Every structure is written in structure tokens, then in C-alpha cells.
Tab-separated table of C-alpha atoms and ligand atoms in Angstrom:
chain	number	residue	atom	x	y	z
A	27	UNK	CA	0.000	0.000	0.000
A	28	UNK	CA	1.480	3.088	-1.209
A	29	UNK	CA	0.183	7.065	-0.101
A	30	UNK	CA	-1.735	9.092	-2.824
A	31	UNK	CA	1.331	11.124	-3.195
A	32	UNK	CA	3.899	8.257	-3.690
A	33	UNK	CA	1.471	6.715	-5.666
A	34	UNK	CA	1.323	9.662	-8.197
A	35	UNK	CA	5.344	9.662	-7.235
A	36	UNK	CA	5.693	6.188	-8.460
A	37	UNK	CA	3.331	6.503	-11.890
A	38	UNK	CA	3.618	9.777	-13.558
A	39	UNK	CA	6.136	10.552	-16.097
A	40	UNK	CA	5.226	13.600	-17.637
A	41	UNK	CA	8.421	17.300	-17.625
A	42	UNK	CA	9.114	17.501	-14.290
A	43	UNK	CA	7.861	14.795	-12.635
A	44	UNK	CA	10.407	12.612	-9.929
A	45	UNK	CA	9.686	9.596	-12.658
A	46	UNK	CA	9.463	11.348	-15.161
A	47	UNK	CA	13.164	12.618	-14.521
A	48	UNK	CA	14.394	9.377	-14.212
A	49	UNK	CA	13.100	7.996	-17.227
A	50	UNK	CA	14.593	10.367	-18.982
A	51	UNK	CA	18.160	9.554	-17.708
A	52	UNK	CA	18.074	5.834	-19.392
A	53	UNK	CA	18.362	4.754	-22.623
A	54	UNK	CA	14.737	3.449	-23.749
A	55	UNK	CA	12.661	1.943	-26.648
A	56	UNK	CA	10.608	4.865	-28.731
A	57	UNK	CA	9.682	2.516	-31.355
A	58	UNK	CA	10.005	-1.005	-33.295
A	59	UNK	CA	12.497	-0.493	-36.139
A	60	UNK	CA	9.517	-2.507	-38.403
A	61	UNK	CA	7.482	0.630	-37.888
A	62	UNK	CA	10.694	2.582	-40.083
A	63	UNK	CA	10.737	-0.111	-42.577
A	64	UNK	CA	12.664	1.752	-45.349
A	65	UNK	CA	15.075	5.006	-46.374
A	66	UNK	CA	12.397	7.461	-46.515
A	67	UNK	CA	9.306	5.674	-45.726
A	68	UNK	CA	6.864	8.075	-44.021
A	69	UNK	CA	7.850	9.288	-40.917
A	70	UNK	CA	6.050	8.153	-37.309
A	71	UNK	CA	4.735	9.654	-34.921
A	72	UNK	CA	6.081	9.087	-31.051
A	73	UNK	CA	4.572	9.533	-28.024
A	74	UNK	CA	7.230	8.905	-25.048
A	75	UNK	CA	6.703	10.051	-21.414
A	76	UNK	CA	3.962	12.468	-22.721
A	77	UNK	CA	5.755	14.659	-24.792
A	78	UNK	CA	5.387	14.150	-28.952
A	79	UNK	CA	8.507	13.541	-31.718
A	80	UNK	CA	8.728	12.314	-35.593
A	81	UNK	CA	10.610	10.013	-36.181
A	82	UNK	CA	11.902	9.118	-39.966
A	83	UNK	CA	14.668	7.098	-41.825
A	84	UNK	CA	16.662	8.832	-44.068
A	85	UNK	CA	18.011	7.948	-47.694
A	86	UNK	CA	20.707	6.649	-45.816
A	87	UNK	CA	18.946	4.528	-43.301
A	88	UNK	CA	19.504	6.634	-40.371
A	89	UNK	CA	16.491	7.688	-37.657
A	90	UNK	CA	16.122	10.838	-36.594
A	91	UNK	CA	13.912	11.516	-33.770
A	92	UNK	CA	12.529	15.171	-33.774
A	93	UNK	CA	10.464	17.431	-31.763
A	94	UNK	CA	6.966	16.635	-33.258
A	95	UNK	CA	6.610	20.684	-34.033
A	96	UNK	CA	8.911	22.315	-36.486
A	97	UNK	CA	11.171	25.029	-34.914
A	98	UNK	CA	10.158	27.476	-37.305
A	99	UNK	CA	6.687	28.077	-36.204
A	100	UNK	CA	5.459	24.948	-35.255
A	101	UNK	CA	3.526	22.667	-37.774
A	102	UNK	CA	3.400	18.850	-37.192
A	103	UNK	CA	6.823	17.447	-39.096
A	104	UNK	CA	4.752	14.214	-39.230
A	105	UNK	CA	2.772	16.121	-42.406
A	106	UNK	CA	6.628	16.717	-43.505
A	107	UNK	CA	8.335	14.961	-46.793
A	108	UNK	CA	11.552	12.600	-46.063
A	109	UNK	CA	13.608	13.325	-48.547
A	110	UNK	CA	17.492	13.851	-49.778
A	111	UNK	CA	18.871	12.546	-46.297
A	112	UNK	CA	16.765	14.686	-44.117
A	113	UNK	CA	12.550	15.953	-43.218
A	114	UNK	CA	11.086	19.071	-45.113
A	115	UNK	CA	8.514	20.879	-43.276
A	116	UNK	CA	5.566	21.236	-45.562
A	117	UNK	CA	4.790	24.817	-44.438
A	118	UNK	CA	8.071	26.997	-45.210
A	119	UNK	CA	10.338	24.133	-46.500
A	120	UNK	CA	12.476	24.177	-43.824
A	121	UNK	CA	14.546	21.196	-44.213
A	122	UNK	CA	16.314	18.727	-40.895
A	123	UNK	CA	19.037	16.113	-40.738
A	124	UNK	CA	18.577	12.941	-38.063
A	125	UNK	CA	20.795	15.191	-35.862
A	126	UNK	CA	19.070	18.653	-36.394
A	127	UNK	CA	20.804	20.122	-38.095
A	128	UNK	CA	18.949	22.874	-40.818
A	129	UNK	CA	20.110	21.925	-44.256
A	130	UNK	CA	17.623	24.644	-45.993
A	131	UNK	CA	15.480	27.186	-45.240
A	132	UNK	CA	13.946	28.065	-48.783
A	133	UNK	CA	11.848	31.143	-47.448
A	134	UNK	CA	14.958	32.743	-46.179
A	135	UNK	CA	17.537	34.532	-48.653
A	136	UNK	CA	20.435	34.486	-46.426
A	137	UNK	CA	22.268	31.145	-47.178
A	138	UNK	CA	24.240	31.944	-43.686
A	139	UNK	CA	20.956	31.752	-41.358
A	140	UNK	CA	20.506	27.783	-41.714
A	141	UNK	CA	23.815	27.376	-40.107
A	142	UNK	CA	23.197	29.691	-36.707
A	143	UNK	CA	20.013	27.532	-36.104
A	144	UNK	CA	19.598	23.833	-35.223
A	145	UNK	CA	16.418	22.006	-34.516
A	146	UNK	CA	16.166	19.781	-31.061
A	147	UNK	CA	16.992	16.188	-32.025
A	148	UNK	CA	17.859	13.104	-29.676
A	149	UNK	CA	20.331	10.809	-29.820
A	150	UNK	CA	19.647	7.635	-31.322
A	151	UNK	CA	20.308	3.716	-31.306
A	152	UNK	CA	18.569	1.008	-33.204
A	153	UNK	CA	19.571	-2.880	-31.766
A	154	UNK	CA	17.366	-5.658	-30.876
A	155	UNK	CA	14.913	-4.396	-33.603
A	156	UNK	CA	14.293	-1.690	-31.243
A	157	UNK	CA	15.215	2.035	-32.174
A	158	UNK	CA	16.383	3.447	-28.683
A	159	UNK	CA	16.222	7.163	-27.546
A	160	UNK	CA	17.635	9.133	-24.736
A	161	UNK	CA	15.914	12.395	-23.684
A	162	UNK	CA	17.817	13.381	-20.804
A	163	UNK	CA	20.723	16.204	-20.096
A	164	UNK	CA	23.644	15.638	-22.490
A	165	UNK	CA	26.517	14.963	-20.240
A	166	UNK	CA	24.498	12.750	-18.195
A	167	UNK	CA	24.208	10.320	-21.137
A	168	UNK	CA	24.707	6.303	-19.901
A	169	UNK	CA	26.450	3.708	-21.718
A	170	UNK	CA	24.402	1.795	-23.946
A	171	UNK	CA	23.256	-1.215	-22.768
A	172	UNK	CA	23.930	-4.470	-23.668
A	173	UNK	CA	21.555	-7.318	-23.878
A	174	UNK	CA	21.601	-10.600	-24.987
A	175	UNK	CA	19.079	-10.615	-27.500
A	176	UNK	CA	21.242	-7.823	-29.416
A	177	UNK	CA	23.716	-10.364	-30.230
A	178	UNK	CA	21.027	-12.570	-32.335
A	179	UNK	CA	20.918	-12.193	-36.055
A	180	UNK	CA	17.544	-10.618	-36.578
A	181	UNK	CA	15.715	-13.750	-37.729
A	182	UNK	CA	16.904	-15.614	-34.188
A	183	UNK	CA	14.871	-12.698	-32.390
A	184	UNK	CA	11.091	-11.619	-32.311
A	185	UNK	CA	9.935	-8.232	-31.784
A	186	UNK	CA	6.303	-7.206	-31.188
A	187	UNK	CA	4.496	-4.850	-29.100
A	188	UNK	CA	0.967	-4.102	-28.041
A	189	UNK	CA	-0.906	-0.711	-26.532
A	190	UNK	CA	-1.939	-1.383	-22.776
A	191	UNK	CA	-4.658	1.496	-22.121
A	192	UNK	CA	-2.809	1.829	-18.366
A	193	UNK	CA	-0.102	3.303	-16.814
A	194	UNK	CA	3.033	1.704	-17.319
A	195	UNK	CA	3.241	0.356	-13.464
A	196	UNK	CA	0.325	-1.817	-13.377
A	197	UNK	CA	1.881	-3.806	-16.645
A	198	UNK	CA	4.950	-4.217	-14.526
A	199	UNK	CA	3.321	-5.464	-11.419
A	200	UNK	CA	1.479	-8.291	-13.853
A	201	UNK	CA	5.213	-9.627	-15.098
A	202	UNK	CA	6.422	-9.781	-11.532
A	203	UNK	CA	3.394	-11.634	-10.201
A	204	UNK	CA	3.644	-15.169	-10.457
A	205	UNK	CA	0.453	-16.082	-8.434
A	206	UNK	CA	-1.588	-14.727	-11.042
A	207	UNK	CA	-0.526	-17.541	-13.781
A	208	UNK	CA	-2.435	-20.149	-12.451
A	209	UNK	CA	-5.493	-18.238	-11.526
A	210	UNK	CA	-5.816	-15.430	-14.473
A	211	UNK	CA	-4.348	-18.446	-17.346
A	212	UNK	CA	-5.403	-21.665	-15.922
A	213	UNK	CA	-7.565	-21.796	-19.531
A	214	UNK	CA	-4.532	-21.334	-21.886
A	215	UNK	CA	-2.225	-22.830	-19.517
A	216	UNK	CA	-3.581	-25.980	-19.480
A	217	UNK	CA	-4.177	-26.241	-22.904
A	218	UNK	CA	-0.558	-25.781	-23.136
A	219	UNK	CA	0.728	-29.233	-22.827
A	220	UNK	CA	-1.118	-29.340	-26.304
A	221	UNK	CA	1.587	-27.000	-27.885
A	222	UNK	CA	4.944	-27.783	-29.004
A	223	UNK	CA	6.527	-23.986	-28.425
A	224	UNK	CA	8.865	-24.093	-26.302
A	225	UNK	CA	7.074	-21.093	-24.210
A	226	UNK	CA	4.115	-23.903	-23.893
A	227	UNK	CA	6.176	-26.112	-22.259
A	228	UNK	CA	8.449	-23.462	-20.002
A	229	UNK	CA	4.815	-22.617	-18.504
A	230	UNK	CA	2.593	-25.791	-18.318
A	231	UNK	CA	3.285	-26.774	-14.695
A	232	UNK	CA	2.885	-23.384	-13.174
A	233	UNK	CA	-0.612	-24.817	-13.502
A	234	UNK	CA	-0.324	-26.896	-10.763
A	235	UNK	CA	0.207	-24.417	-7.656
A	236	UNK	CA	-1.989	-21.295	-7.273
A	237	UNK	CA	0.304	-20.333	-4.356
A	238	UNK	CA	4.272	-20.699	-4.585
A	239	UNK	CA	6.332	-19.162	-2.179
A	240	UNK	CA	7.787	-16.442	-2.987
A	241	UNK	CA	11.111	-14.831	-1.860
A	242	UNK	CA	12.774	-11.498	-3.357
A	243	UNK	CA	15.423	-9.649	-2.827
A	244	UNK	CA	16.841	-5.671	-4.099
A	245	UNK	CA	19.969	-5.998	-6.947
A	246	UNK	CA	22.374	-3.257	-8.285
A	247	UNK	CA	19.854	-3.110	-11.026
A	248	UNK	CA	16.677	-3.629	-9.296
A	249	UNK	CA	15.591	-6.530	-7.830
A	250	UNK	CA	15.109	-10.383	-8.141
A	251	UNK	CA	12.442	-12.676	-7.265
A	252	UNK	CA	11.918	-16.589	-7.372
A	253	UNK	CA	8.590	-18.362	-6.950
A	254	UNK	CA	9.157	-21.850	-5.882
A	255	UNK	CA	6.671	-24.584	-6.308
A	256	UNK	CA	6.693	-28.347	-4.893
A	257	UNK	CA	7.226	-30.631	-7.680
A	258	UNK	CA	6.497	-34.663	-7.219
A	259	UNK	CA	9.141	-36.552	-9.164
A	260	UNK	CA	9.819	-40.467	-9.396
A	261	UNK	CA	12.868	-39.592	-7.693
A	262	UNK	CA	11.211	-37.856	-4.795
A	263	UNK	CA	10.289	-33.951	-4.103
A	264	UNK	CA	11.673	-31.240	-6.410
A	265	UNK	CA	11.170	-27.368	-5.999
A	266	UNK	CA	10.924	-25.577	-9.638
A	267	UNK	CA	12.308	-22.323	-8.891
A	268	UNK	CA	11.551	-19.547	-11.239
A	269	UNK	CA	13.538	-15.944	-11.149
A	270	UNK	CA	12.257	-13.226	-12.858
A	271	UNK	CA	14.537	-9.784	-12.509
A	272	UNK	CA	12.785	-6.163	-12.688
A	273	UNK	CA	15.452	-3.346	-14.169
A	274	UNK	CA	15.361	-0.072	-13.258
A	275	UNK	CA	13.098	1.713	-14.324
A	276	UNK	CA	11.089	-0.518	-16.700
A	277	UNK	CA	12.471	-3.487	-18.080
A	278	UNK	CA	11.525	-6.980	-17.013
A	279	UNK	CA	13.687	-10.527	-17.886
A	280	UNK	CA	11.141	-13.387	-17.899
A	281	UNK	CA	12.150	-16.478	-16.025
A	282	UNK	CA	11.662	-18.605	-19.049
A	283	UNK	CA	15.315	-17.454	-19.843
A	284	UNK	CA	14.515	-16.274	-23.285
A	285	UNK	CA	11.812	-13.245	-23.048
A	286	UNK	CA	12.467	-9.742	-22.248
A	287	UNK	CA	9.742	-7.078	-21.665
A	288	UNK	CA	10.432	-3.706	-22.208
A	289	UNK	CA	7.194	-1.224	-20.357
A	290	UNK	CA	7.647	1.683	-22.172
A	291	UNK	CA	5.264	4.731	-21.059
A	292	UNK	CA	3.604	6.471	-23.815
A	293	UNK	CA	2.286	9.160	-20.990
A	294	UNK	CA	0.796	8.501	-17.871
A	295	UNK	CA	-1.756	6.064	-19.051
A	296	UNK	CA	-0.859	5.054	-21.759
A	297	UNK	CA	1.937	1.713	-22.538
A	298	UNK	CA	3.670	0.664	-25.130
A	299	UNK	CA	4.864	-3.164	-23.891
A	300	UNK	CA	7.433	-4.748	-25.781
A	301	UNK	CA	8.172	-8.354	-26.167
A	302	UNK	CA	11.308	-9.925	-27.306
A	303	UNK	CA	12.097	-13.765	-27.423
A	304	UNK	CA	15.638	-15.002	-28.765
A	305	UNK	CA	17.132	-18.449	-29.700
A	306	UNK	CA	20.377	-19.038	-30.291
A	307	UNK	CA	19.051	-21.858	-31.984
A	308	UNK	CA	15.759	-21.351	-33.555
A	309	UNK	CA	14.569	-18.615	-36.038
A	310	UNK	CA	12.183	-17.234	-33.714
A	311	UNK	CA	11.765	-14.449	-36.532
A	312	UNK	CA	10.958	-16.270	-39.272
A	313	UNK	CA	7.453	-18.436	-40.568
A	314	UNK	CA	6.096	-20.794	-39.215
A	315	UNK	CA	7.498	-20.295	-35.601
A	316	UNK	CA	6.943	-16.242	-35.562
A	317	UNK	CA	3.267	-16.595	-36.242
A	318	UNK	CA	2.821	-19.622	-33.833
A	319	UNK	CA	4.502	-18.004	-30.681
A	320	UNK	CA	2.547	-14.635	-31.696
A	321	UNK	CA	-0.801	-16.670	-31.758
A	322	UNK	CA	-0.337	-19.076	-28.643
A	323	UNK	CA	-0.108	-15.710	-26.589
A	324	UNK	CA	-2.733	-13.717	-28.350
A	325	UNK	CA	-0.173	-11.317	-29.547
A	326	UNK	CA	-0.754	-11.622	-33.573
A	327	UNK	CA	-2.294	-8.816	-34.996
A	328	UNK	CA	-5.687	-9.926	-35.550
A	329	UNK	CA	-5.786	-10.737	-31.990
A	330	UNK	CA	-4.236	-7.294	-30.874
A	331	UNK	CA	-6.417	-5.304	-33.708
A	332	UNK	CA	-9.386	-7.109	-32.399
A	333	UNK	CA	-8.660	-5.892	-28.963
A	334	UNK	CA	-8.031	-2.291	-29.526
A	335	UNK	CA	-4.301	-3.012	-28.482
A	336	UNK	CA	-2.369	-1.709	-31.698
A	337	UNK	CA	-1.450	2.043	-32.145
A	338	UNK	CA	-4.325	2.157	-34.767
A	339	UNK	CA	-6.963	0.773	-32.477
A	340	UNK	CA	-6.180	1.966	-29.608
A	341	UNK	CA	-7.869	5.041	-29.467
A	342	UNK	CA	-10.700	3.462	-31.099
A	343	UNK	CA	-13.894	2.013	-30.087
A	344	UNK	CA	-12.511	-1.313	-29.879
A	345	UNK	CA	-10.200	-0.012	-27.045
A	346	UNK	CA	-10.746	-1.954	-23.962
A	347	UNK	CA	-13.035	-0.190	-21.163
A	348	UNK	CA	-15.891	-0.974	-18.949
A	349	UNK	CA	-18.049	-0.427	-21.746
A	350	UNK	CA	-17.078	-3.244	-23.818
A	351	UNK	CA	-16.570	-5.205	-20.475
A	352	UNK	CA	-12.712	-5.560	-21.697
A	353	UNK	CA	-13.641	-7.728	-24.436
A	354	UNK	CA	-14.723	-10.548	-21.764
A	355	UNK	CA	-17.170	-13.259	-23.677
A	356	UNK	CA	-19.690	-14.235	-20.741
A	357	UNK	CA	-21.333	-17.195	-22.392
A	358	UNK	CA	-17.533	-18.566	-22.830
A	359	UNK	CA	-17.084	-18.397	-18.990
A	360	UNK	CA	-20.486	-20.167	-19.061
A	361	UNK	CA	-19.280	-22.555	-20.794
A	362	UNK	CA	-16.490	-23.632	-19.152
A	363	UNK	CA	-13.211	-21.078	-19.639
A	364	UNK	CA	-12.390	-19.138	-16.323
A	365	UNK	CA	-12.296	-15.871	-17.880
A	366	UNK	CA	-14.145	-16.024	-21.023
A	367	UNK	CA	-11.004	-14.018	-22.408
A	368	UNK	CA	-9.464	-14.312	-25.879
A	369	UNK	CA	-5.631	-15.274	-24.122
A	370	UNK	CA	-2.760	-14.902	-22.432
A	371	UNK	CA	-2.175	-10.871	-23.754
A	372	UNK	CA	-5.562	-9.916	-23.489
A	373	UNK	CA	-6.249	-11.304	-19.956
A	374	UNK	CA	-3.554	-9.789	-18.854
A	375	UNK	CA	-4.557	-7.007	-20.163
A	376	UNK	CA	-8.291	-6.745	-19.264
A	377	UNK	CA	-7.618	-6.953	-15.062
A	378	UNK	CA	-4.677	-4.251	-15.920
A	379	UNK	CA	-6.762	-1.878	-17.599
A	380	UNK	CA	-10.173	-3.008	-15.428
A	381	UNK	CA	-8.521	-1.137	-12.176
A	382	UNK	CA	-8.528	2.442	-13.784
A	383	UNK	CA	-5.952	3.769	-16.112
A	384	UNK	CA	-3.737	4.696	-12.698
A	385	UNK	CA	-5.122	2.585	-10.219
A	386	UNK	CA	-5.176	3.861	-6.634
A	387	UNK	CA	-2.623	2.034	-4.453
A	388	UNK	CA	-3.930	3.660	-1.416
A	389	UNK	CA	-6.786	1.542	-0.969
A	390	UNK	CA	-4.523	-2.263	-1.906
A	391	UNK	CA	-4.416	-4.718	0.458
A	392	UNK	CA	-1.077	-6.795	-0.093
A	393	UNK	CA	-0.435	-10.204	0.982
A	394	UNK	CA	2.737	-12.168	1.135
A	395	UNK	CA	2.040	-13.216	-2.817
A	396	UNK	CA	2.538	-9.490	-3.336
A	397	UNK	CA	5.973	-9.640	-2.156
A	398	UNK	CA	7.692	-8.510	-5.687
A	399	UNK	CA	4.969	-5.873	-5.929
A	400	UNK	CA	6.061	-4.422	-3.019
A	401	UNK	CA	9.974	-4.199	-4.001
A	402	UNK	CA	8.724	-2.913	-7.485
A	403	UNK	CA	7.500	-0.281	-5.316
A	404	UNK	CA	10.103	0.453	-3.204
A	405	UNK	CA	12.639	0.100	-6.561
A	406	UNK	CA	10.844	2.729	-8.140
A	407	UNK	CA	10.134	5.267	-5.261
A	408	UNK	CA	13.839	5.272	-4.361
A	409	UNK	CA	15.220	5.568	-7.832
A	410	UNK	CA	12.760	9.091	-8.297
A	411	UNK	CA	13.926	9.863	-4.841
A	412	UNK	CA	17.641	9.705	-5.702
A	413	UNK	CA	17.431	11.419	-8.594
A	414	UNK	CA	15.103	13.823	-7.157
A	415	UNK	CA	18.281	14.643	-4.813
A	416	UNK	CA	20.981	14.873	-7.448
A	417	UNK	CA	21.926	10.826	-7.021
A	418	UNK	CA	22.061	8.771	-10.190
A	419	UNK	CA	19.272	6.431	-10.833
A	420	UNK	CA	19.257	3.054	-10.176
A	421	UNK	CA	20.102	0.608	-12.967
A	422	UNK	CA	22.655	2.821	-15.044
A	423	UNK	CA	26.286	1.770	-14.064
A	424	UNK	CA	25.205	-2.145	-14.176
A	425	UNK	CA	26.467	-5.126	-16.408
A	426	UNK	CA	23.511	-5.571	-18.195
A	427	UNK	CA	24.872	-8.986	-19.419
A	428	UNK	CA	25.449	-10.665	-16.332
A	429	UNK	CA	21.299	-9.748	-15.776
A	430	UNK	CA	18.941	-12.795	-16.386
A	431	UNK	CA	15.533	-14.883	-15.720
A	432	UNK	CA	16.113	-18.851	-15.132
A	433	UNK	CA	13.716	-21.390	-14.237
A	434	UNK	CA	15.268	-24.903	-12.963
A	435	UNK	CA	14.717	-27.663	-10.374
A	436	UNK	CA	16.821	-27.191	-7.432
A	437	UNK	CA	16.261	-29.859	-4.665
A	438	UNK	CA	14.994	-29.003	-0.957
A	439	UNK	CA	17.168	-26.975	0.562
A	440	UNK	CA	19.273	-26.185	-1.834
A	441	UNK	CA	19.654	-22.165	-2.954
A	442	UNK	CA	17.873	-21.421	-5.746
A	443	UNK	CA	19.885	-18.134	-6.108
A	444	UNK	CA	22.783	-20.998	-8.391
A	445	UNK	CA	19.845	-20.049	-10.710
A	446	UNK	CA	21.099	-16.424	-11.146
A	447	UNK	CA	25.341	-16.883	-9.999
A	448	UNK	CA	25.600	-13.081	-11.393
A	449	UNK	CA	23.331	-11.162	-9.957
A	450	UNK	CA	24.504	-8.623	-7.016
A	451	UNK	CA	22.437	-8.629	-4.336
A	452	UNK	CA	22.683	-5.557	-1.837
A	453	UNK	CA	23.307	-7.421	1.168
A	454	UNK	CA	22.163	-5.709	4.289
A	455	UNK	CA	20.218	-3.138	2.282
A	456	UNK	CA	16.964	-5.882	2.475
A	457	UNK	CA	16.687	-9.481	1.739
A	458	UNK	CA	14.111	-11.193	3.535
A	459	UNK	CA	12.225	-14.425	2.257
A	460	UNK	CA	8.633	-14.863	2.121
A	461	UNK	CA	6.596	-15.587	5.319
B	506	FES	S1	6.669	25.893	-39.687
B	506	FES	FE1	8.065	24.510	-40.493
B	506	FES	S2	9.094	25.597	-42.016
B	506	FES	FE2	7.771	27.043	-41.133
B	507	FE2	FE1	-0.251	-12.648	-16.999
């Protein structure tokens, strides 16, 4: 349970906010690099923390990312024309490079004037099929990080995202919830043993146990957590341990090992939620295996279009709300499936968007199952409050390699944390297993 005003604290990331400020000190995900497909395709709009940009690809393939107006007098550059390595404004011709800088300004007869000007531009980094911004003071800059899934040739790795109508905590709080699986999914997860994926299989005995223990503790880039469940094997009692790791400020690695989440807040309720799974093995990217992951989860685009969770429908009257229950099917629950929702995605996403776009945390009631809820609290409040103070936030100078979810049996007894040998606990700062 959280006060009104660390509640707002916590969830608002608008100019000026505590979160805001410390969102805008990471590098973070603005956009798929599908959505750019070519040189000069049209440019995008880009919604990130509640402010607006255009973003385009040049003739050479770089993205630019752009205050939405033009710095002349302010017209939408997303009406502009991406041409000759750079954006014209459609108004007065005023013409931008990726970086800003003015390479015409037609209505002006001085050739000299373009160069004392430069338009605002952000830097940019596109890895992971992921086009990464960072809006924050120059010299605070942080390294780029590094994850896994960059290393994968682009067919190894699949990128999609959906809209969640919510503010970008209450998707968190679902990926670091392991209770809900087997209350919330029990339909699709146990129709899971059906499926071959491999994400079928990583989940189908989490239907077993509505309540594992669960025991977390804070990181250098966040925190961990592990729910543990009671296995029966021929060879006697096992404990599947699963670890799932939050980083600072919105990033989530899934204990299946393979899956990343990145929460991205379009503005305060508003979330762009990325999903990336990566085989070393398997072209995850390519046909057949792109479409079945995408389906198994309800994250193909009919299923997302159909739900009012793409950037076209969103806004839409297929969004979910009250009003169209959050696309819950009654006379399916009658018949049999708990929720009587389409999947995975979109059950997720009808209890996230059911509480209210910012839900009030005043009025929760936590119980020990809540126990990584309540260090995704504490993670976030003290990051705002550290930056709020001059501190740097937390989750900037980590190894962002040595971060990962893992699943595995460990036997009673035995410390699951062999899961996750690289992880840096704070020791003495708070560690203390579940009730
Ligand atoms: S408003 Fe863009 S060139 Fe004038
Ligand atoms: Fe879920």
C-alpha cells in the first residue's frame, strides 16, 4: 500500500515529474524499427513520457527523432516529406538532418541563417529491432546497454508490441506476479501441454500451484524474485524455482530465460509493452514459428487489432473499457473457460486496464504473494527519490549482461539463487524471504 502522493510519485512521467526525470536519464525503446521499414518511408509519430517527436529514416537509413513541431513556427513534421537525407517541413520548406541540423530554409535569402540555427533532435540507437532514444541532459548520457538478444541475427529474435490502455506500473506489477498464472491463465495454460513452443512447455506446470512461495530480494539493477513450487518426481520432491529480474526503471527478464519485456510509457496512461524472445538456436523471426509463438499468446495482430491493443486501435472504439466489459465473452465463462477471455495478452490485459488507467494504491491490500509488488514499489520510489536529490538512478552503471531470468529444479534446501550466480544482491540493504 502506497500514499496518494507516492502513488502519483511512483506513476507519472510527464516534464518535471520525480519519474518522469528518471526515465529520462536511461536509454529506452521509442519505437520497433519494423514501424521505419525503409530510407524514406513516411515518418512516425512518437509519443514517449507524454511529450510528442517524428521520427523518420533517411536515404541513408539513419532515424532521426525530432520534436513533433517544427522550430520554425510549429507545424506537425509528421505532415513533412523525407527526402534527400533529411525531413522538409511542408509549411516553409524548412529542411532537418537525423541530428538537427537545418540543411535549408527556402523562405529565407540568407544562405548563412541555416547554419546559426539547429532544430532539437535526440540521440539515437537502433539494436534488438528496437530504435532506442535518450531524452535526458547531455553529459548525463549512460552507456548503452547491452543485452543478450542484441547479439542474435535478426531472424533468431522476435519483436512485437501491443498498446496497454494503463499506466506503465500496473503492466509491470502483472510480469512480476507469479500467483496470477495459475489463476488469471489456468484456460490457456492448461491447454498448453497441447503445444509444441517451447514457451508452452516453459509454462505448463505453473498450472499446478496457485500459491508458490515467494522470496525477493533488491539488486544493483533492481531486484530479483523466485517463486518456488513443490514438484512430485519419481525420484522424490523437487522445488521448480523460477527468477524473474525487474530493471530499473522498466524493463523486465522473464524467467523462461529467453523473453524480455520492455514497459515503455507512452504518458501517464498510456503503454507501449514490448516483447522480445531469442534463440540461439531457432529462427524465432521467421514463418512458421513467428506466427505460432505470436498466436499461442494472443499477440498476432488480428488478436491485438481485435482488442483495440495496436497504435491504430487503440484510441478506437474497440479499445478496452468498462463499456465493452474488456472484451470478456460471458457465455464462454459459461461454458467452461475461467475468464471467457481471448488469451494470455488480453487477460492480462483486461484486469490491468479493469482497475482504472492509474489505479489507486492507497486503498490495496497486499499479501505475502505481493511480495515482488512491493519491491517494485520500493525500486521505483527510491530511484525518483535519488534522482530527485541529485543521485544517479538506479540501474545505469550495471552489467547488463550478467542480468537474467532462469527457471530450474533445485532440490529441498538447496539455494535457488545458483539459478542467477551473477546477480549482485545488496546485502544488508533488504533481503528477507517470504513468510
Ligand atoms: S513551420 Fe516549419 S518551415 Fe515554417
Ligand atoms: Fe499474466
Amino acid at each position: 500500500m502506497l500514499t496518494q502522493a507516492e502513488n502519483e510519485m511512483m506513476c507519472r512521467v510527464g516534464p518535471g515529474t520525480p519519474m518522469g526525470a528518471v526515465m529520462r536519464r536511461h536509454w529506452i525503446p521509442a519505437l520497433q524499427s519494423s514501424e521505419l521499414p525503409h530510407p524514406d518511408c513516411d515518418p512516425v509519430h512518437v509519443e514517449l513520457f507524454g511529450e510528442h517527436f517524428v521520427a523518420f529514416r533517411d536515404t541513408q537509413g539513419r532515424v532521426g527523432l525530432l520534436d513533433e513541431y517544427c522550430c520554425h513556427r510549429g507545424a506537425s513534421l509528421l505532415l513533412g516529406r523525407v527526402e534527400d537525407c533529411g525531413i522538409r517541413c511542408l509549411y516553409h520548406g524548412w529542411k532537418f538532418a537525423v541530428d538537427g541540423t537545418v540543411l535549408d530554409t527556402p523562405n529565407v535569402a540568407d544562405p548563412k541563417f541555416k547554419n546559426r540555427i539547429k532544430a532539437r533532435a535526440y540521440p539515437v540507437r537502433e539494436a534488438g529491432g528496437l530504435i532506442w532514444t535518450y531524452l535526458g541532459p547531455a553529459h548525463l548520457e549512460p552507456p548503452f546497454p547491452q543485452w543478450p538478444w542484441m547479439d542474435v541475427p535478426d531472424a533468431h529474435r522476435l519483436n512485437t508490441f501491443a498498446m496497454v490502455p494503463a499506466n506503465y506500473v500496473q503492466v509491470i506489477e502483472g510480469l512480476v506476479d507469479s500467483s496470477h498464472l495459475s489463476v488469471l491463465h489456468i484456460t490457456p495454460l492448461s491447454q498448453a501441454g497441447k503445444s509444441e513452443l517451447d514457451f508452452a512447455k516453459k509454462t505448463e506446470h505453473m498450472a499446478f500451484d496457485a500459491a508458490p512461495r515467494i522470496e525477493a530480494e533488491l539488486t544493483d539493477f533492481g531486484f530479483h524474485y523466485v517463486a518456488l513450487r513443490d514438484i512430485e518426481r519419481p525420484e522424490g520432491r523437487r522445488i521448480e524455482a523460477r527468477v524473474a529480474a525487474f530493471i530499473s526503471p522498466c524493463f523486465v527478464a522473464n524467467p523462461n530465460g529467453d523473453l524480455f519485456f520492455a514497459v515503455v510509457p507512452v504518458n501517464d496512461e498510456m503503454t507501449r509493452f514490448y516483447h522480445i524472445w531469442w534463440s540461439t538456436e531457432r529462427k524465432m523471426g521467421e514463418e512458421p514459428l513467428r506466427s505460432q509463438q505470436l498466436k499461442f499468446v494472443g499477440l498476432d495482430e488480428e488478436s491485438l487489432a481485435r482488442h483495440g491493443m495496436t497504435p491504430e486501435t487503440v484510441d478506437g472504439p474497440r479499445r478496452l473499457s468498462r463499456e465493452n466489459r474488456w472484451h470478456q465473452n460471458r457465455n464462454l465463462v459459461r461454458s467452461g473457460h475461467f475468464t471467457g477471455i481471448h488469451s494470455f495478452t488480453q487477460e492480462d490485459a483486461a484486469v490491468t486496464v479493469s482497475a482504472g488507467a492509474i489505479r489507486d494504491r492507497s486503498k490495496e491490500m497486499l499479501s505475502v504473494a505481493d511480495l515482488a509488488v512491493g519491491r517494485l514499489y520500493r525500486v521505483l520510489l527510491n530511484t525518483a527519490k535519488r534522482v530527485a536529490e541529485g543521485g544517479t538512478p538506479i540501474g545505469i552503471d550495471i552489467d547488463t549482461r550478467s542480468i537474467r531470468g532462469a527457471n530450474g529444479s533445485v532440490a529441498p534446501g538447496e539455494n535457488w539463487r545458483k539459478l542467477v550466480p551473477t546477480h549482485r544482491v545488496q546485502r544488508g540493504l533488504e533481503s528477507e524471504p517470504a513468510a
